[in-house]
XYZ file of C-alpha atoms in Angstrom:
405
model
C 12.728 9.557 -12.448
C 15.402 9.303 -9.642
C 14.487 6.338 -7.228
C 14.908 6.987 -3.599
C 18.468 5.783 -2.651
C 19.149 2.694 -0.574
C 20.893 4.830 1.816
C 17.719 6.776 2.778
C 15.938 3.559 4.149
C 16.422 4.024 8.116
C 13.519 5.776 10.146
C 14.824 8.466 12.577
C 14.406 8.113 16.382
C 10.826 9.583 17.307
C 10.513 9.925 21.373
C 6.737 9.490 21.637
C 6.930 6.120 19.547
C 10.480 5.053 21.218
C 8.785 4.702 24.418
C 6.245 2.558 23.453
C 8.799 0.006 22.181
C 11.751 1.075 20.125
C 12.344 -0.320 16.689
C 9.529 -2.869 16.513
C 7.288 -3.936 13.850
C 7.306 -2.501 10.203
C 6.865 1.280 10.254
C 9.423 2.507 12.720
C 12.230 -0.286 12.805
C 15.500 -0.416 10.797
C 17.910 -2.827 9.492
C 17.640 -6.564 10.223
C 14.277 -6.099 12.137
C 12.813 -4.086 9.669
C 13.768 -6.356 6.803
C 12.201 -9.554 8.704
C 8.905 -7.813 9.488
C 8.596 -6.224 6.069
C 9.174 -9.806 4.547
C 6.579 -11.359 6.446
C 4.050 -8.859 5.709
C 4.557 -8.889 2.134
C 4.448 -12.942 2.042
C 1.464 -12.977 4.095
C -0.610 -10.300 1.822
C 0.409 -12.270 -1.112
C -0.545 -15.629 0.233
C -3.744 -14.174 1.674
C -4.886 -13.710 -2.050
C -4.448 -10.042 -3.083
C -5.541 -10.018 -6.551
C -7.216 -13.393 -6.221
C -10.361 -13.689 -4.212
C -9.814 -14.310 -0.376
C -8.879 -10.793 0.991
C -10.865 -9.344 -1.735
C -14.059 -11.403 -0.786
C -13.604 -9.811 2.877
C -13.305 -6.349 1.250
C -16.630 -7.211 -0.912
C -18.396 -8.257 2.457
C -17.314 -4.723 4.198
C -18.241 -2.842 1.086
C -21.681 -4.430 0.975
C -22.186 -3.735 4.825
C -21.411 -0.043 4.144
C -23.970 0.307 1.141
C -26.480 -1.136 3.742
C -25.719 1.573 6.262
C -25.707 4.194 3.451
C -29.221 2.867 2.264
C -30.635 3.222 6.028
C -30.042 7.070 5.598
C -33.003 7.155 3.185
C -31.535 9.789 0.987
C -31.386 12.331 4.208
C -28.335 14.266 4.735
C -25.454 12.483 6.672
C -21.963 12.839 7.773
C -20.379 9.460 6.234
C -17.159 9.741 8.058
C -17.843 7.199 10.803
C -19.278 4.715 8.751
C -16.536 4.784 6.233
C -13.623 4.595 9.121
C -15.658 1.462 10.568
C -15.733 -0.081 7.017
C -11.919 0.435 6.502
C -11.076 -0.672 9.858
C -12.956 -3.864 9.574
C -10.809 -4.544 6.331
C -7.505 -4.379 8.575
C -9.479 -6.688 11.343
C -10.153 -9.261 8.388
C -6.661 -9.045 7.249
C -4.998 -9.304 10.696
C -7.428 -11.449 12.725
C -9.575 -13.172 10.115
C -12.821 -11.557 10.960
C -14.814 -8.577 11.161
C -16.904 -6.790 13.983
C -20.242 -5.516 14.221
C -19.921 -1.690 14.462
C -21.939 -1.873 18.006
C -19.307 -4.451 19.535
C -17.558 -2.843 22.464
C -14.116 -3.756 21.776
C -14.672 -2.612 18.074
C -15.631 0.692 19.236
C -13.177 1.080 21.413
C -10.799 0.358 18.888
C -11.934 2.725 16.645
C -12.142 5.414 19.341
C -8.396 4.776 19.851
C -7.340 5.130 16.499
C -9.078 8.444 16.092
C -7.290 9.895 19.172
C -4.052 8.501 17.718
C -4.511 9.878 14.334
C -5.526 13.420 15.841
C -2.567 13.343 18.044
C 0.202 12.252 15.433
C 1.727 15.205 13.535
C 0.002 17.540 15.601
C 1.235 20.682 17.868
C 1.561 18.379 21.031
C 3.276 15.559 19.211
C 5.928 18.103 17.832
C 6.518 19.330 21.486
C 6.931 15.831 22.666
C 9.549 15.312 19.929
C 11.420 18.407 21.263
C 10.771 18.092 25.024
C 10.151 14.384 26.079
C 11.761 14.634 29.302
C 8.977 17.483 30.233
C 6.151 16.044 28.489
C 6.313 12.884 30.632
C 5.605 14.808 33.724
C 2.586 17.074 32.312
C -0.847 16.353 31.405
C -2.092 16.879 27.973
C -3.285 14.808 24.702
C 0.022 12.724 24.501
C -1.176 10.988 27.670
C -4.420 9.970 25.914
C -2.611 9.115 22.703
C -0.100 6.642 24.627
C -3.283 5.049 26.344
C -4.771 4.737 22.821
C -1.662 3.163 21.473
C -1.521 0.688 24.543
C -5.438 -0.030 23.916
C -4.454 -0.903 20.173
C -1.666 -3.267 21.113
C -3.844 -4.985 23.839
C -6.506 -5.574 21.084
C -3.719 -7.052 18.748
C -2.330 -9.180 21.876
C -5.908 -10.319 22.480
C -6.337 -11.383 19.082
C -2.899 -13.342 19.014
C -3.985 -15.284 22.157
C -7.140 -16.402 20.590
C -5.209 -17.432 17.498
C -2.780 -19.565 19.727
C -5.689 -21.239 21.305
C -7.027 -22.409 17.848
C -3.830 -23.806 16.436
C -4.406 -23.294 12.943
C -0.991 -23.054 11.442
C -1.355 -25.937 9.288
C -3.996 -23.841 7.443
C -3.414 -20.134 7.899
C -6.207 -18.047 7.492
C -4.817 -14.537 8.426
C -1.704 -12.492 9.136
C -1.458 -13.588 12.784
C -1.598 -17.168 11.573
C 1.127 -16.609 8.806
C 3.286 -14.652 11.688
C 2.796 -17.550 14.238
C 4.039 -19.993 11.414
C 7.018 -17.935 10.701
C 7.667 -17.716 14.404
C 7.736 -21.534 14.433
C 9.853 -22.226 11.534
C 12.337 -19.549 13.101
C 12.341 -21.193 16.617
C 16.084 -22.408 16.417
C 17.383 -19.268 14.436
C 19.375 -16.833 16.765
C 18.921 -13.902 14.685
C 15.265 -14.148 14.151
C 13.237 -11.008 15.155
C 9.880 -12.852 14.680
C 8.323 -12.666 18.306
C 5.032 -11.763 19.856
C 5.796 -8.069 20.539
C 6.891 -7.671 16.948
C 3.698 -9.318 15.823
C 1.823 -7.017 18.055
C 3.538 -4.050 16.561
C 3.030 -4.970 12.924
C -0.802 -5.277 13.684
C -0.658 -1.981 15.162
C 1.124 -0.439 12.089
C -1.351 -2.078 9.690
C -4.134 -0.271 11.760
C -1.989 3.337 11.904
C -0.950 3.256 8.248
C -3.538 1.319 6.468
C -6.879 2.766 8.239
C -5.994 6.448 8.285
C -4.958 6.705 4.795
C -7.610 4.854 3.201
C -9.959 6.584 5.420
C -8.927 9.939 4.298
C -8.934 8.959 0.709
C -12.478 7.789 0.753
C -13.601 10.997 2.714
C -12.051 12.963 -0.348
C -13.613 10.545 -2.927
C -17.097 10.900 -1.843
C -16.697 14.739 -1.446
C -15.178 15.098 -5.132
C -17.996 12.878 -6.335
C -20.748 15.028 -4.813
C -19.145 18.423 -6.093
C -18.705 16.962 -9.649
C -22.031 15.250 -10.282
C -21.040 15.057 -14.232
C -17.749 12.925 -13.633
C -19.920 10.846 -10.921
C -22.581 10.164 -13.662
C -19.975 9.168 -16.353
C -18.540 6.680 -13.855
C -21.749 5.169 -12.957
C -22.719 4.944 -16.719
C -19.384 3.167 -17.716
C -20.077 0.925 -14.747
C -23.657 -0.061 -15.991
C -22.862 -0.127 -19.860
C -20.042 -2.782 -18.767
C -21.566 -4.862 -15.770
C -25.330 -3.940 -15.945
C -27.108 -3.623 -12.386
C -26.106 -6.815 -10.593
C -23.370 -9.161 -10.353
C -20.069 -8.535 -8.543
C -17.324 -6.278 -9.686
C -13.779 -7.696 -8.926
C -10.400 -5.556 -8.685
C -9.273 -7.400 -11.987
C -12.426 -5.499 -13.881
C -10.574 -2.223 -13.621
C -9.072 -2.997 -16.670
C -12.552 -2.864 -18.300
C -13.361 0.500 -16.675
C -10.608 2.955 -17.830
C -12.727 6.085 -16.979
C -13.574 4.723 -13.391
C -9.954 3.778 -12.957
C -8.695 7.237 -14.153
C -11.132 9.223 -11.720
C -9.715 6.972 -8.903
C -6.233 7.662 -9.531
C -7.243 11.308 -10.062
C -8.665 11.734 -6.497
C -5.533 10.272 -4.983
C -3.517 12.531 -7.020
C -4.902 15.674 -6.468
C -6.306 15.169 -2.753
C -2.990 13.321 -1.762
C -3.424 12.485 2.089
C -0.269 12.943 3.500
C 1.440 16.446 4.314
C 4.742 14.783 3.574
C 6.374 11.441 3.120
C 7.308 9.382 6.339
C 10.639 10.722 7.586
C 13.674 8.709 7.136
C 17.306 9.226 7.570
C 20.707 8.338 6.044
C 22.455 5.399 6.934
C 25.819 6.602 5.834
C 27.289 9.697 4.020
C 26.000 10.214 0.731
C 26.954 12.410 -2.207
C 23.865 13.266 -4.535
C 23.890 15.858 -7.088
C 26.719 17.851 -5.882
C 25.397 17.656 -2.485
C 27.006 16.067 0.762
C 24.522 14.327 2.932
C 25.892 13.366 6.200
C 25.119 10.175 7.897
C 22.108 10.496 10.043
C 20.731 13.271 8.063
C 16.814 13.533 8.301
C 15.388 12.657 5.007
C 11.882 13.843 4.066
C 10.321 13.056 0.711
C 8.010 15.797 -0.899
C 5.781 13.757 -3.045
C 3.062 16.448 -3.147
C 5.736 18.619 -5.339
C 5.486 15.608 -8.075
C 1.876 14.997 -7.767
C 1.171 18.653 -8.160
C 3.988 19.388 -10.393
C 2.860 21.879 -13.207
C 5.439 20.225 -15.582
C 3.734 16.807 -15.517
C 0.007 17.635 -15.181
C -2.137 19.463 -17.492
C -4.122 21.032 -14.760
C -2.134 20.049 -11.511
C -4.670 21.790 -9.121
C -7.937 20.842 -10.688
C -9.837 17.279 -10.531
C -9.255 16.063 -13.869
C -9.387 12.257 -14.661
C -8.100 13.116 -18.301
C -4.641 12.967 -16.701
C -4.701 9.159 -16.786
C -6.651 8.838 -20.065
C -4.848 8.648 -23.628
C -6.670 10.441 -26.692
C -8.417 7.445 -27.226
C -10.041 7.074 -23.843
C -7.926 4.166 -22.453
C -6.454 4.200 -19.034
C -2.719 5.510 -18.855
C -0.317 4.441 -16.263
C 1.884 7.724 -15.036
C 5.195 7.443 -13.435
C 4.472 10.543 -11.590
C 1.850 8.931 -9.810
C 3.459 8.134 -6.256
C 0.950 8.199 -3.431
C 2.194 5.184 -1.835
C 5.765 6.480 -1.596
C 8.958 5.678 -3.109
C 11.989 3.321 -2.823
C 12.551 0.161 -0.731
C 10.200 1.583 2.241
C 7.061 2.236 -0.300
C 3.983 1.172 1.329
C 3.523 -2.606 2.191
C -0.231 -2.244 1.845
C -0.178 -0.516 -1.460
C -2.014 -3.325 -3.149
C -4.512 -3.897 -0.404
C -5.188 -0.016 -0.567
C -5.828 -0.278 -4.403
C -8.172 -3.012 -4.177
C -9.855 -1.585 -1.364
C -10.758 2.095 -2.656
C -11.808 0.665 -5.867
C -14.116 -1.978 -4.498
C -15.492 0.490 -2.124
C -16.367 3.142 -4.592
C -17.523 0.950 -7.398
C -19.854 -0.902 -4.825
C -20.975 2.767 -3.661
C -21.286 4.469 -6.890
C -23.521 1.234 -8.232
C -25.891 1.712 -5.535
C -26.070 5.692 -5.133
C -25.795 8.936 -6.492
C -24.245 11.164 -4.342
C -25.978 14.778 -3.982
C -25.478 18.195 -2.124
C -28.017 18.530 0.773
C -30.621 21.207 -0.013
C -29.482 24.576 0.155
C -25.791 23.616 -0.155
C -24.079 24.890 -3.362
C -20.711 23.009 -2.809
C -18.909 20.832 -0.414
C -15.888 22.776 1.090
C -12.524 21.343 -0.518
C -10.175 23.214 1.611
C -7.899 20.728 3.404
C -7.805 20.101 7.434
C -4.007 19.655 7.619
C -2.346 17.310 10.037
C 0.163 14.582 9.293
C -2.805 13.406 7.267
C -4.870 15.589 4.831
C -8.774 15.278 5.657
C -11.509 17.352 4.362
C -13.514 19.357 6.685
C -16.565 17.667 8.098
C -19.408 17.578 5.716
C -22.922 16.020 5.074
C -24.022 14.472 1.521
C -27.133 12.763 0.346
C -26.979 9.200 -0.732
C -29.723 8.505 -3.230
C -30.337 4.903 -4.388
C -29.954 4.633 -8.163
C -32.389 1.695 -8.655
C -35.240 0.663 -6.441
Protein backbone atom coordinates (compact mmCIF):
# COMPACT_ATOMS: atom_id res chain seq x y z
CA UNK A 1 0.00 0.00 0.00
CA UNK A 2 1.39 3.42 -0.99
CA UNK A 3 2.14 5.59 2.05
CA UNK A 4 1.04 9.22 2.25
CA UNK A 5 3.75 11.34 0.65
CA UNK A 6 6.00 13.70 2.59
CA UNK A 7 4.81 16.56 0.34
CA UNK A 8 1.31 16.17 1.80
CA UNK A 9 2.11 16.97 5.45
CA UNK A 10 0.96 20.61 5.76
CA UNK A 11 -2.43 21.68 7.05
CA UNK A 12 -4.61 24.08 5.01
CA UNK A 13 -5.86 27.29 6.61
CA UNK A 14 -9.16 27.17 8.48
CA UNK A 15 -10.53 30.66 9.30
CA UNK A 16 -12.33 29.38 12.42
CA UNK A 17 -9.16 27.94 13.95
CA UNK A 18 -6.88 30.66 12.60
CA UNK A 19 -8.47 33.34 14.77
CA UNK A 20 -7.76 31.20 17.85
CA UNK A 21 -4.03 31.20 17.20
CA UNK A 22 -2.74 30.40 13.75
CA UNK A 23 -0.35 27.47 13.39
CA UNK A 24 0.08 26.63 17.06
CA UNK A 25 0.07 23.25 18.77
CA UNK A 26 0.17 19.95 16.87
CA UNK A 27 -3.04 19.47 14.89
CA UNK A 28 -3.05 22.67 12.82
CA UNK A 29 0.59 23.78 12.75
CA UNK A 30 3.09 23.28 9.91
CA UNK A 31 6.82 23.17 9.28
CA UNK A 32 9.27 23.73 12.13
CA UNK A 33 6.53 24.44 14.71
CA UNK A 34 4.69 21.23 13.88
CA UNK A 35 7.87 19.13 13.99
CA UNK A 36 8.86 20.46 17.42
CA UNK A 37 5.36 20.19 18.95
CA UNK A 38 4.87 16.68 17.58
CA UNK A 39 8.32 15.69 18.83
CA UNK A 40 7.67 16.76 22.43
CA UNK A 41 4.26 15.03 22.37
CA UNK A 42 5.72 11.73 21.16
CA UNK A 43 8.68 11.86 23.57
CA UNK A 44 6.42 12.72 26.52
CA UNK A 45 3.95 9.93 25.74
CA UNK A 46 6.80 7.46 25.51
CA UNK A 47 8.37 8.59 28.79
CA UNK A 48 5.04 8.58 30.58
CA UNK A 49 5.10 4.85 30.11
CA UNK A 50 2.72 3.77 27.38
CA UNK A 51 3.17 0.02 27.15
CA UNK A 52 4.69 0.06 30.62
CA UNK A 53 2.59 1.00 33.59
CA UNK A 54 2.21 4.67 34.59
CA UNK A 55 -0.38 6.08 32.17
CA UNK A 56 -1.88 2.61 31.86
CA UNK A 57 -2.43 2.65 35.63
CA UNK A 58 -4.35 5.94 35.27
CA UNK A 59 -6.44 4.38 32.49
CA UNK A 60 -7.19 1.37 34.72
CA UNK A 61 -8.35 3.77 37.48
CA UNK A 62 -10.64 5.59 35.03
CA UNK A 63 -12.00 2.23 33.79
CA UNK A 64 -12.77 1.02 37.32
CA UNK A 65 -14.51 4.32 38.11
CA UNK A 66 -16.64 3.80 34.99
CA UNK A 67 -17.44 0.24 36.10
CA UNK A 68 -18.68 1.59 39.45
CA UNK A 69 -20.91 4.18 37.77
CA UNK A 70 -22.39 1.48 35.53
CA UNK A 71 -22.93 -0.72 38.59
CA UNK A 72 -24.97 2.04 40.24
CA UNK A 73 -27.55 1.68 37.44
CA UNK A 74 -28.51 -1.72 38.94
CA UNK A 75 -29.28 -3.32 35.59
CA UNK A 76 -31.86 -0.67 34.61
CA UNK A 77 -31.81 0.92 31.10
CA UNK A 78 -29.54 3.98 30.86
CA UNK A 79 -27.71 6.12 28.31
CA UNK A 80 -23.97 5.46 28.82
CA UNK A 81 -22.72 8.43 26.77
CA UNK A 82 -22.05 11.03 29.50
CA UNK A 83 -20.37 8.48 31.78
CA UNK A 84 -18.13 7.31 28.93
CA UNK A 85 -17.30 10.90 27.90
CA UNK A 86 -16.30 11.75 31.49
CA UNK A 87 -14.05 8.69 31.69
CA UNK A 88 -12.32 9.35 28.37
CA UNK A 89 -11.89 13.04 29.19
CA UNK A 90 -10.30 12.10 32.52
CA UNK A 91 -7.68 10.01 30.72
CA UNK A 92 -6.59 13.16 28.83
CA UNK A 93 -6.61 15.09 32.12
CA UNK A 94 -4.33 12.45 33.66
CA UNK A 95 -2.00 12.54 30.66
CA UNK A 96 -1.85 16.35 30.46
CA UNK A 97 -2.17 17.45 34.08
CA UNK A 98 -1.23 14.35 36.08
CA UNK A 99 -4.56 13.90 37.87
CA UNK A 100 -8.21 13.08 37.27
CA UNK A 101 -11.34 14.97 38.33
CA UNK A 102 -14.52 13.94 40.09
CA UNK A 103 -17.42 14.23 37.62
CA UNK A 104 -19.21 16.68 39.92
CA UNK A 105 -16.30 19.16 40.01
CA UNK A 106 -17.44 22.45 38.43
CA UNK A 107 -14.33 23.00 36.30
CA UNK A 108 -14.53 19.45 34.95
CA UNK A 109 -18.22 19.82 34.08
CA UNK A 110 -17.48 23.09 32.27
CA UNK A 111 -14.67 21.34 30.39
CA UNK A 112 -16.82 18.44 29.16
CA UNK A 113 -19.66 20.82 28.23
CA UNK A 114 -17.22 22.97 26.24
CA UNK A 115 -15.87 19.90 24.47
CA UNK A 116 -19.41 18.84 23.53
CA UNK A 117 -20.18 22.29 22.08
CA UNK A 118 -16.92 22.28 20.12
CA UNK A 119 -17.44 18.73 18.76
CA UNK A 120 -21.01 19.48 17.68
CA UNK A 121 -19.86 22.58 15.79
CA UNK A 122 -16.78 21.14 14.06
CA UNK A 123 -17.50 19.87 10.58
CA UNK A 124 -21.14 20.96 10.75
CA UNK A 125 -23.12 23.39 8.61
CA UNK A 126 -22.12 26.56 10.49
CA UNK A 127 -18.45 25.55 10.43
CA UNK A 128 -18.69 25.25 6.64
CA UNK A 129 -20.37 28.67 6.38
CA UNK A 130 -17.69 30.17 8.63
CA UNK A 131 -15.03 28.67 6.36
CA UNK A 132 -16.60 30.33 3.31
CA UNK A 133 -17.61 33.68 4.85
CA UNK A 134 -15.47 34.37 7.93
CA UNK A 135 -15.65 38.15 7.49
CA UNK A 136 -19.45 38.01 7.66
CA UNK A 137 -19.75 35.39 10.42
CA UNK A 138 -17.65 37.49 12.78
CA UNK A 139 -20.51 40.01 12.86
CA UNK A 140 -23.39 37.52 13.14
CA UNK A 141 -24.73 35.62 16.15
CA UNK A 142 -24.95 31.83 15.96
CA UNK A 143 -23.40 28.54 17.14
CA UNK A 144 -19.94 29.69 16.03
CA UNK A 145 -19.93 32.20 18.90
CA UNK A 146 -20.60 29.42 21.41
CA UNK A 147 -17.94 27.26 19.76
CA UNK A 148 -15.36 30.05 19.99
CA UNK A 149 -16.24 30.58 23.65
CA UNK A 150 -15.88 26.84 24.30
CA UNK A 151 -12.39 26.82 22.76
CA UNK A 152 -11.44 29.77 24.96
CA UNK A 153 -12.69 27.88 28.01
CA UNK A 154 -10.62 24.77 27.16
CA UNK A 155 -7.52 26.91 26.59
CA UNK A 156 -8.16 28.71 29.90
CA UNK A 157 -8.40 25.33 31.64
CA UNK A 158 -5.04 24.35 30.12
CA UNK A 159 -3.40 27.63 31.18
CA UNK A 160 -4.73 27.29 34.74
CA UNK A 161 -3.19 23.82 35.00
CA UNK A 162 0.04 25.22 33.54
CA UNK A 163 0.20 27.90 36.26
CA UNK A 164 -0.33 25.27 38.97
CA UNK A 165 2.56 23.25 37.52
CA UNK A 166 4.84 26.28 37.40
CA UNK A 167 4.19 26.82 41.11
CA UNK A 168 4.90 23.19 42.05
CA UNK A 169 8.32 23.03 40.29
CA UNK A 170 8.38 19.29 39.49
CA UNK A 171 10.80 19.60 36.55
CA UNK A 172 13.40 17.35 38.18
CA UNK A 173 10.82 14.55 38.26
CA UNK A 174 8.24 15.09 35.47
CA UNK A 175 4.88 13.42 36.08
CA UNK A 176 2.79 14.48 33.07
CA UNK A 177 2.87 16.25 29.70
CA UNK A 178 2.94 19.76 31.19
CA UNK A 179 6.00 18.84 33.27
CA UNK A 180 7.83 17.44 30.25
CA UNK A 181 6.93 20.47 28.15
CA UNK A 182 8.13 22.94 30.80
CA UNK A 183 11.36 20.98 31.06
CA UNK A 184 11.79 21.24 27.29
CA UNK A 185 11.13 25.00 27.47
CA UNK A 186 13.90 25.29 30.07
CA UNK A 187 16.34 23.27 27.93
CA UNK A 188 15.55 25.38 24.83
CA UNK A 189 15.64 28.76 26.58
CA UNK A 190 18.70 29.96 24.63
CA UNK A 191 17.64 28.52 21.26
CA UNK A 192 16.33 31.36 19.02
CA UNK A 193 14.57 28.80 16.78
CA UNK A 194 12.68 27.16 19.62
CA UNK A 195 8.88 27.11 19.36
CA UNK A 196 8.49 25.67 22.86
CA UNK A 197 6.43 28.30 24.71
CA UNK A 198 3.34 28.57 26.87
CA UNK A 199 0.98 29.39 23.99
CA UNK A 200 2.03 26.27 22.09
CA UNK A 201 1.78 24.22 25.29
CA UNK A 202 -1.82 25.35 25.86
CA UNK A 203 -2.68 24.54 22.23
CA UNK A 204 -1.07 21.09 22.51
CA UNK A 205 -3.30 20.34 25.51
CA UNK A 206 -6.30 21.62 23.56
CA UNK A 207 -5.29 19.28 20.71
CA UNK A 208 -5.10 16.31 23.10
CA UNK A 209 -8.67 17.02 24.24
CA UNK A 210 -9.98 17.79 20.74
CA UNK A 211 -8.42 14.77 19.02
CA UNK A 212 -8.11 12.29 21.88
CA UNK A 213 -11.49 12.66 23.57
CA UNK A 214 -13.94 12.70 20.68
CA UNK A 215 -12.51 9.75 18.72
CA UNK A 216 -12.13 7.41 21.71
CA UNK A 217 -15.56 8.48 23.00
CA UNK A 218 -17.23 7.68 19.65
CA UNK A 219 -15.33 4.37 19.39
CA UNK A 220 -16.51 3.24 22.83
CA UNK A 221 -20.09 4.34 22.08
CA UNK A 222 -20.08 2.16 18.97
CA UNK A 223 -18.39 -0.68 20.84
CA UNK A 224 -21.08 -0.87 23.53
CA UNK A 225 -23.82 -0.67 20.89
CA UNK A 226 -22.29 -3.47 18.79
CA UNK A 227 -21.72 -5.71 21.81
CA UNK A 228 -25.35 -5.21 22.89
CA UNK A 229 -26.63 -6.00 19.39
CA UNK A 230 -24.37 -9.07 19.08
CA UNK A 231 -24.70 -11.05 22.35
CA UNK A 232 -23.07 -14.12 20.77
CA UNK A 233 -19.86 -12.18 20.07
CA UNK A 234 -20.04 -10.54 23.51
CA UNK A 235 -20.29 -13.94 25.23
CA UNK A 236 -17.30 -15.33 23.29
CA UNK A 237 -15.19 -12.37 24.44
CA UNK A 238 -16.30 -12.83 28.06
CA UNK A 239 -15.57 -16.56 27.94
CA UNK A 240 -12.08 -15.94 26.53
CA UNK A 241 -11.30 -13.38 29.25
CA UNK A 242 -12.59 -15.68 32.00
CA UNK A 243 -10.78 -18.76 30.64
CA UNK A 244 -7.46 -16.90 30.54
CA UNK A 245 -7.67 -14.63 33.61
CA UNK A 246 -10.43 -15.95 35.82
CA UNK A 247 -12.72 -13.57 37.68
CA UNK A 248 -10.17 -11.31 39.39
CA UNK A 249 -6.79 -9.66 38.90
CA UNK A 250 -5.89 -6.90 36.47
CA UNK A 251 -5.58 -7.21 32.69
CA UNK A 252 -2.89 -5.06 31.07
CA UNK A 253 -2.54 -3.95 27.47
CA UNK A 254 0.29 -6.46 27.01
CA UNK A 255 -2.25 -9.21 27.79
CA UNK A 256 -4.00 -8.60 24.48
CA UNK A 257 -1.65 -11.22 22.99
CA UNK A 258 -3.32 -13.83 25.22
CA UNK A 259 -6.78 -12.71 24.04
CA UNK A 260 -6.80 -13.11 20.23
CA UNK A 261 -10.59 -13.12 19.85
CA UNK A 262 -11.04 -10.08 22.11
CA UNK A 263 -8.31 -8.26 20.20
CA UNK A 264 -9.97 -9.15 16.89
CA UNK A 265 -13.35 -7.87 18.12
CA UNK A 266 -11.84 -4.51 19.16
CA UNK A 267 -10.09 -4.08 15.80
CA UNK A 268 -13.24 -5.03 13.91
CA UNK A 269 -15.30 -2.47 15.86
CA UNK A 270 -12.87 0.26 14.81
CA UNK A 271 -12.94 -0.92 11.20
CA UNK A 272 -16.65 -1.35 10.59
CA UNK A 273 -17.61 1.77 12.60
CA UNK A 274 -14.72 4.04 11.67
CA UNK A 275 -15.40 7.24 13.58
CA UNK A 276 -14.11 9.91 11.14
CA UNK A 277 -16.07 11.04 8.10
CA UNK A 278 -12.73 11.64 6.35
CA UNK A 279 -9.09 12.19 7.17
CA UNK A 280 -8.10 15.59 8.61
CA UNK A 281 -7.39 17.82 5.55
CA UNK A 282 -3.82 18.47 4.39
CA UNK A 283 -2.27 20.47 1.58
CA UNK A 284 0.64 19.85 -0.77
CA UNK A 285 3.85 21.72 0.07
CA UNK A 286 5.09 21.65 -3.56
CA UNK A 287 4.03 20.59 -7.07
CA UNK A 288 3.73 16.79 -7.16
CA UNK A 289 3.51 14.25 -10.00
CA UNK A 290 1.64 11.18 -8.77
CA UNK A 291 0.37 8.27 -10.89
CA UNK A 292 0.26 10.47 -13.96
CA UNK A 293 -1.58 13.33 -12.24
CA UNK A 294 -0.21 16.82 -11.59
CA UNK A 295 -1.05 18.07 -8.08
CA UNK A 296 -0.19 21.80 -7.76
CA UNK A 297 1.43 23.26 -4.66
CA UNK A 298 -1.20 24.33 -2.12
CA UNK A 299 -3.80 21.75 -3.26
CA UNK A 300 -6.22 20.48 -0.61
CA UNK A 301 -5.58 16.78 0.12
CA UNK A 302 -8.17 14.62 1.89
CA UNK A 303 -7.52 10.94 2.58
CA UNK A 304 -10.51 8.62 2.27
CA UNK A 305 -9.53 5.94 4.77
CA UNK A 306 -13.11 4.68 4.83
CA UNK A 307 -12.59 3.40 1.26
CA UNK A 308 -9.78 1.16 2.57
CA UNK A 309 -11.49 0.07 5.78
CA UNK A 310 -14.62 -0.95 3.85
CA UNK A 311 -12.92 -2.14 0.64
CA UNK A 312 -14.76 -5.26 -0.67
CA UNK A 313 -11.53 -6.45 -2.29
CA UNK A 314 -9.76 -6.52 1.10
CA UNK A 315 -12.49 -7.65 3.51
CA UNK A 316 -14.69 -10.72 3.18
CA UNK A 317 -17.82 -8.98 4.51
CA UNK A 318 -16.87 -5.28 4.55
CA UNK A 319 -20.21 -3.89 5.76
CA UNK A 320 -20.70 -6.49 8.51
CA UNK A 321 -19.34 -6.68 12.06
CA UNK A 322 -17.20 -9.78 11.59
CA UNK A 323 -14.24 -10.37 13.99
CA UNK A 324 -13.00 -13.18 11.69
CA UNK A 325 -11.50 -10.43 9.51
CA UNK A 326 -8.67 -10.33 12.07
CA UNK A 327 -8.31 -14.06 12.78
CA UNK A 328 -6.42 -16.71 10.83
CA UNK A 329 -7.68 -20.27 10.27
CA UNK A 330 -6.23 -21.31 13.64
CA UNK A 331 -8.01 -18.52 15.54
CA UNK A 332 -4.85 -16.49 16.07
CA UNK A 333 -4.96 -12.70 15.83
CA UNK A 334 -3.83 -11.34 12.47
CA UNK A 335 -2.52 -7.80 11.88
CA UNK A 336 -3.93 -6.25 8.69
CA UNK A 337 -2.13 -3.65 6.58
CA UNK A 338 -5.54 -2.28 5.57
CA UNK A 339 -6.39 -1.41 9.19
CA UNK A 340 -5.84 2.37 9.16
CA UNK A 341 -8.20 4.05 11.67
CA UNK A 342 -5.40 6.24 13.05
CA UNK A 343 -4.42 7.77 9.74
CA UNK A 344 -1.50 7.35 7.37
CA UNK A 345 1.82 9.04 6.66
CA UNK A 346 3.87 11.41 8.80
CA UNK A 347 0.79 13.02 10.36
CA UNK A 348 -0.57 9.72 11.67
CA UNK A 349 -2.30 10.21 15.05
CA UNK A 350 0.21 11.12 17.80
CA UNK A 351 -2.01 9.41 20.40
CA UNK A 352 -2.50 6.13 18.53
CA UNK A 353 -0.85 4.03 21.23
CA UNK A 354 -2.72 5.85 23.99
CA UNK A 355 -6.04 5.20 22.21
CA UNK A 356 -5.23 1.52 21.69
CA UNK A 357 -4.42 1.04 25.38
CA UNK A 358 -7.47 3.03 26.47
CA UNK A 359 -10.01 1.17 24.32
CA UNK A 360 -8.59 -2.25 25.28
CA UNK A 361 -8.55 -1.51 29.04
CA UNK A 362 -12.01 0.09 29.08
CA UNK A 363 -13.69 -2.70 27.14
CA UNK A 364 -12.05 -5.63 28.94
CA UNK A 365 -12.87 -4.01 32.32
CA UNK A 366 -16.51 -3.45 31.35
CA UNK A 367 -17.00 -6.89 29.79
CA UNK A 368 -15.53 -8.56 32.84
CA UNK A 369 -18.03 -6.79 35.07
CA UNK A 370 -21.20 -6.76 32.94
CA UNK A 371 -23.22 -8.35 30.22
CA UNK A 372 -24.81 -5.68 28.04
CA UNK A 373 -28.43 -6.35 27.15
CA UNK A 374 -31.23 -4.63 25.24
CA UNK A 375 -33.90 -2.88 27.33
CA UNK A 376 -37.18 -4.73 27.56
CA UNK A 377 -39.25 -4.35 24.39
CA UNK A 378 -36.26 -3.19 22.26
CA UNK A 379 -35.37 -5.60 19.45
CA UNK A 380 -32.16 -3.91 18.29
CA UNK A 381 -30.21 -0.70 18.82
CA UNK A 382 -30.06 1.60 15.81
CA UNK A 383 -26.75 1.16 13.95
CA UNK A 384 -27.37 4.02 11.50
CA UNK A 385 -24.73 6.74 11.98
CA UNK A 386 -25.15 10.39 12.93
CA UNK A 387 -22.75 12.08 10.49
CA UNK A 388 -20.63 15.06 11.46
CA UNK A 389 -16.85 15.45 11.48
CA UNK A 390 -17.02 12.32 13.62
CA UNK A 391 -19.51 9.49 13.18
CA UNK A 392 -21.60 8.76 16.29
CA UNK A 393 -24.48 6.39 16.88
CA UNK A 394 -27.93 7.77 17.63
CA UNK A 395 -28.60 8.11 21.38
CA UNK A 396 -29.45 4.75 22.91
CA UNK A 397 -30.02 2.99 26.20
CA UNK A 398 -28.74 -0.40 27.32
CA UNK A 399 -28.77 -2.52 30.47
CA UNK A 400 -25.50 -3.40 32.22
CA UNK A 401 -26.22 -6.69 34.02
CA UNK A 402 -23.51 -7.61 36.58
CA UNK A 403 -21.91 -10.91 35.52
CA UNK A 404 -20.98 -11.99 39.04
CA UNK A 405 -22.43 -10.89 42.36
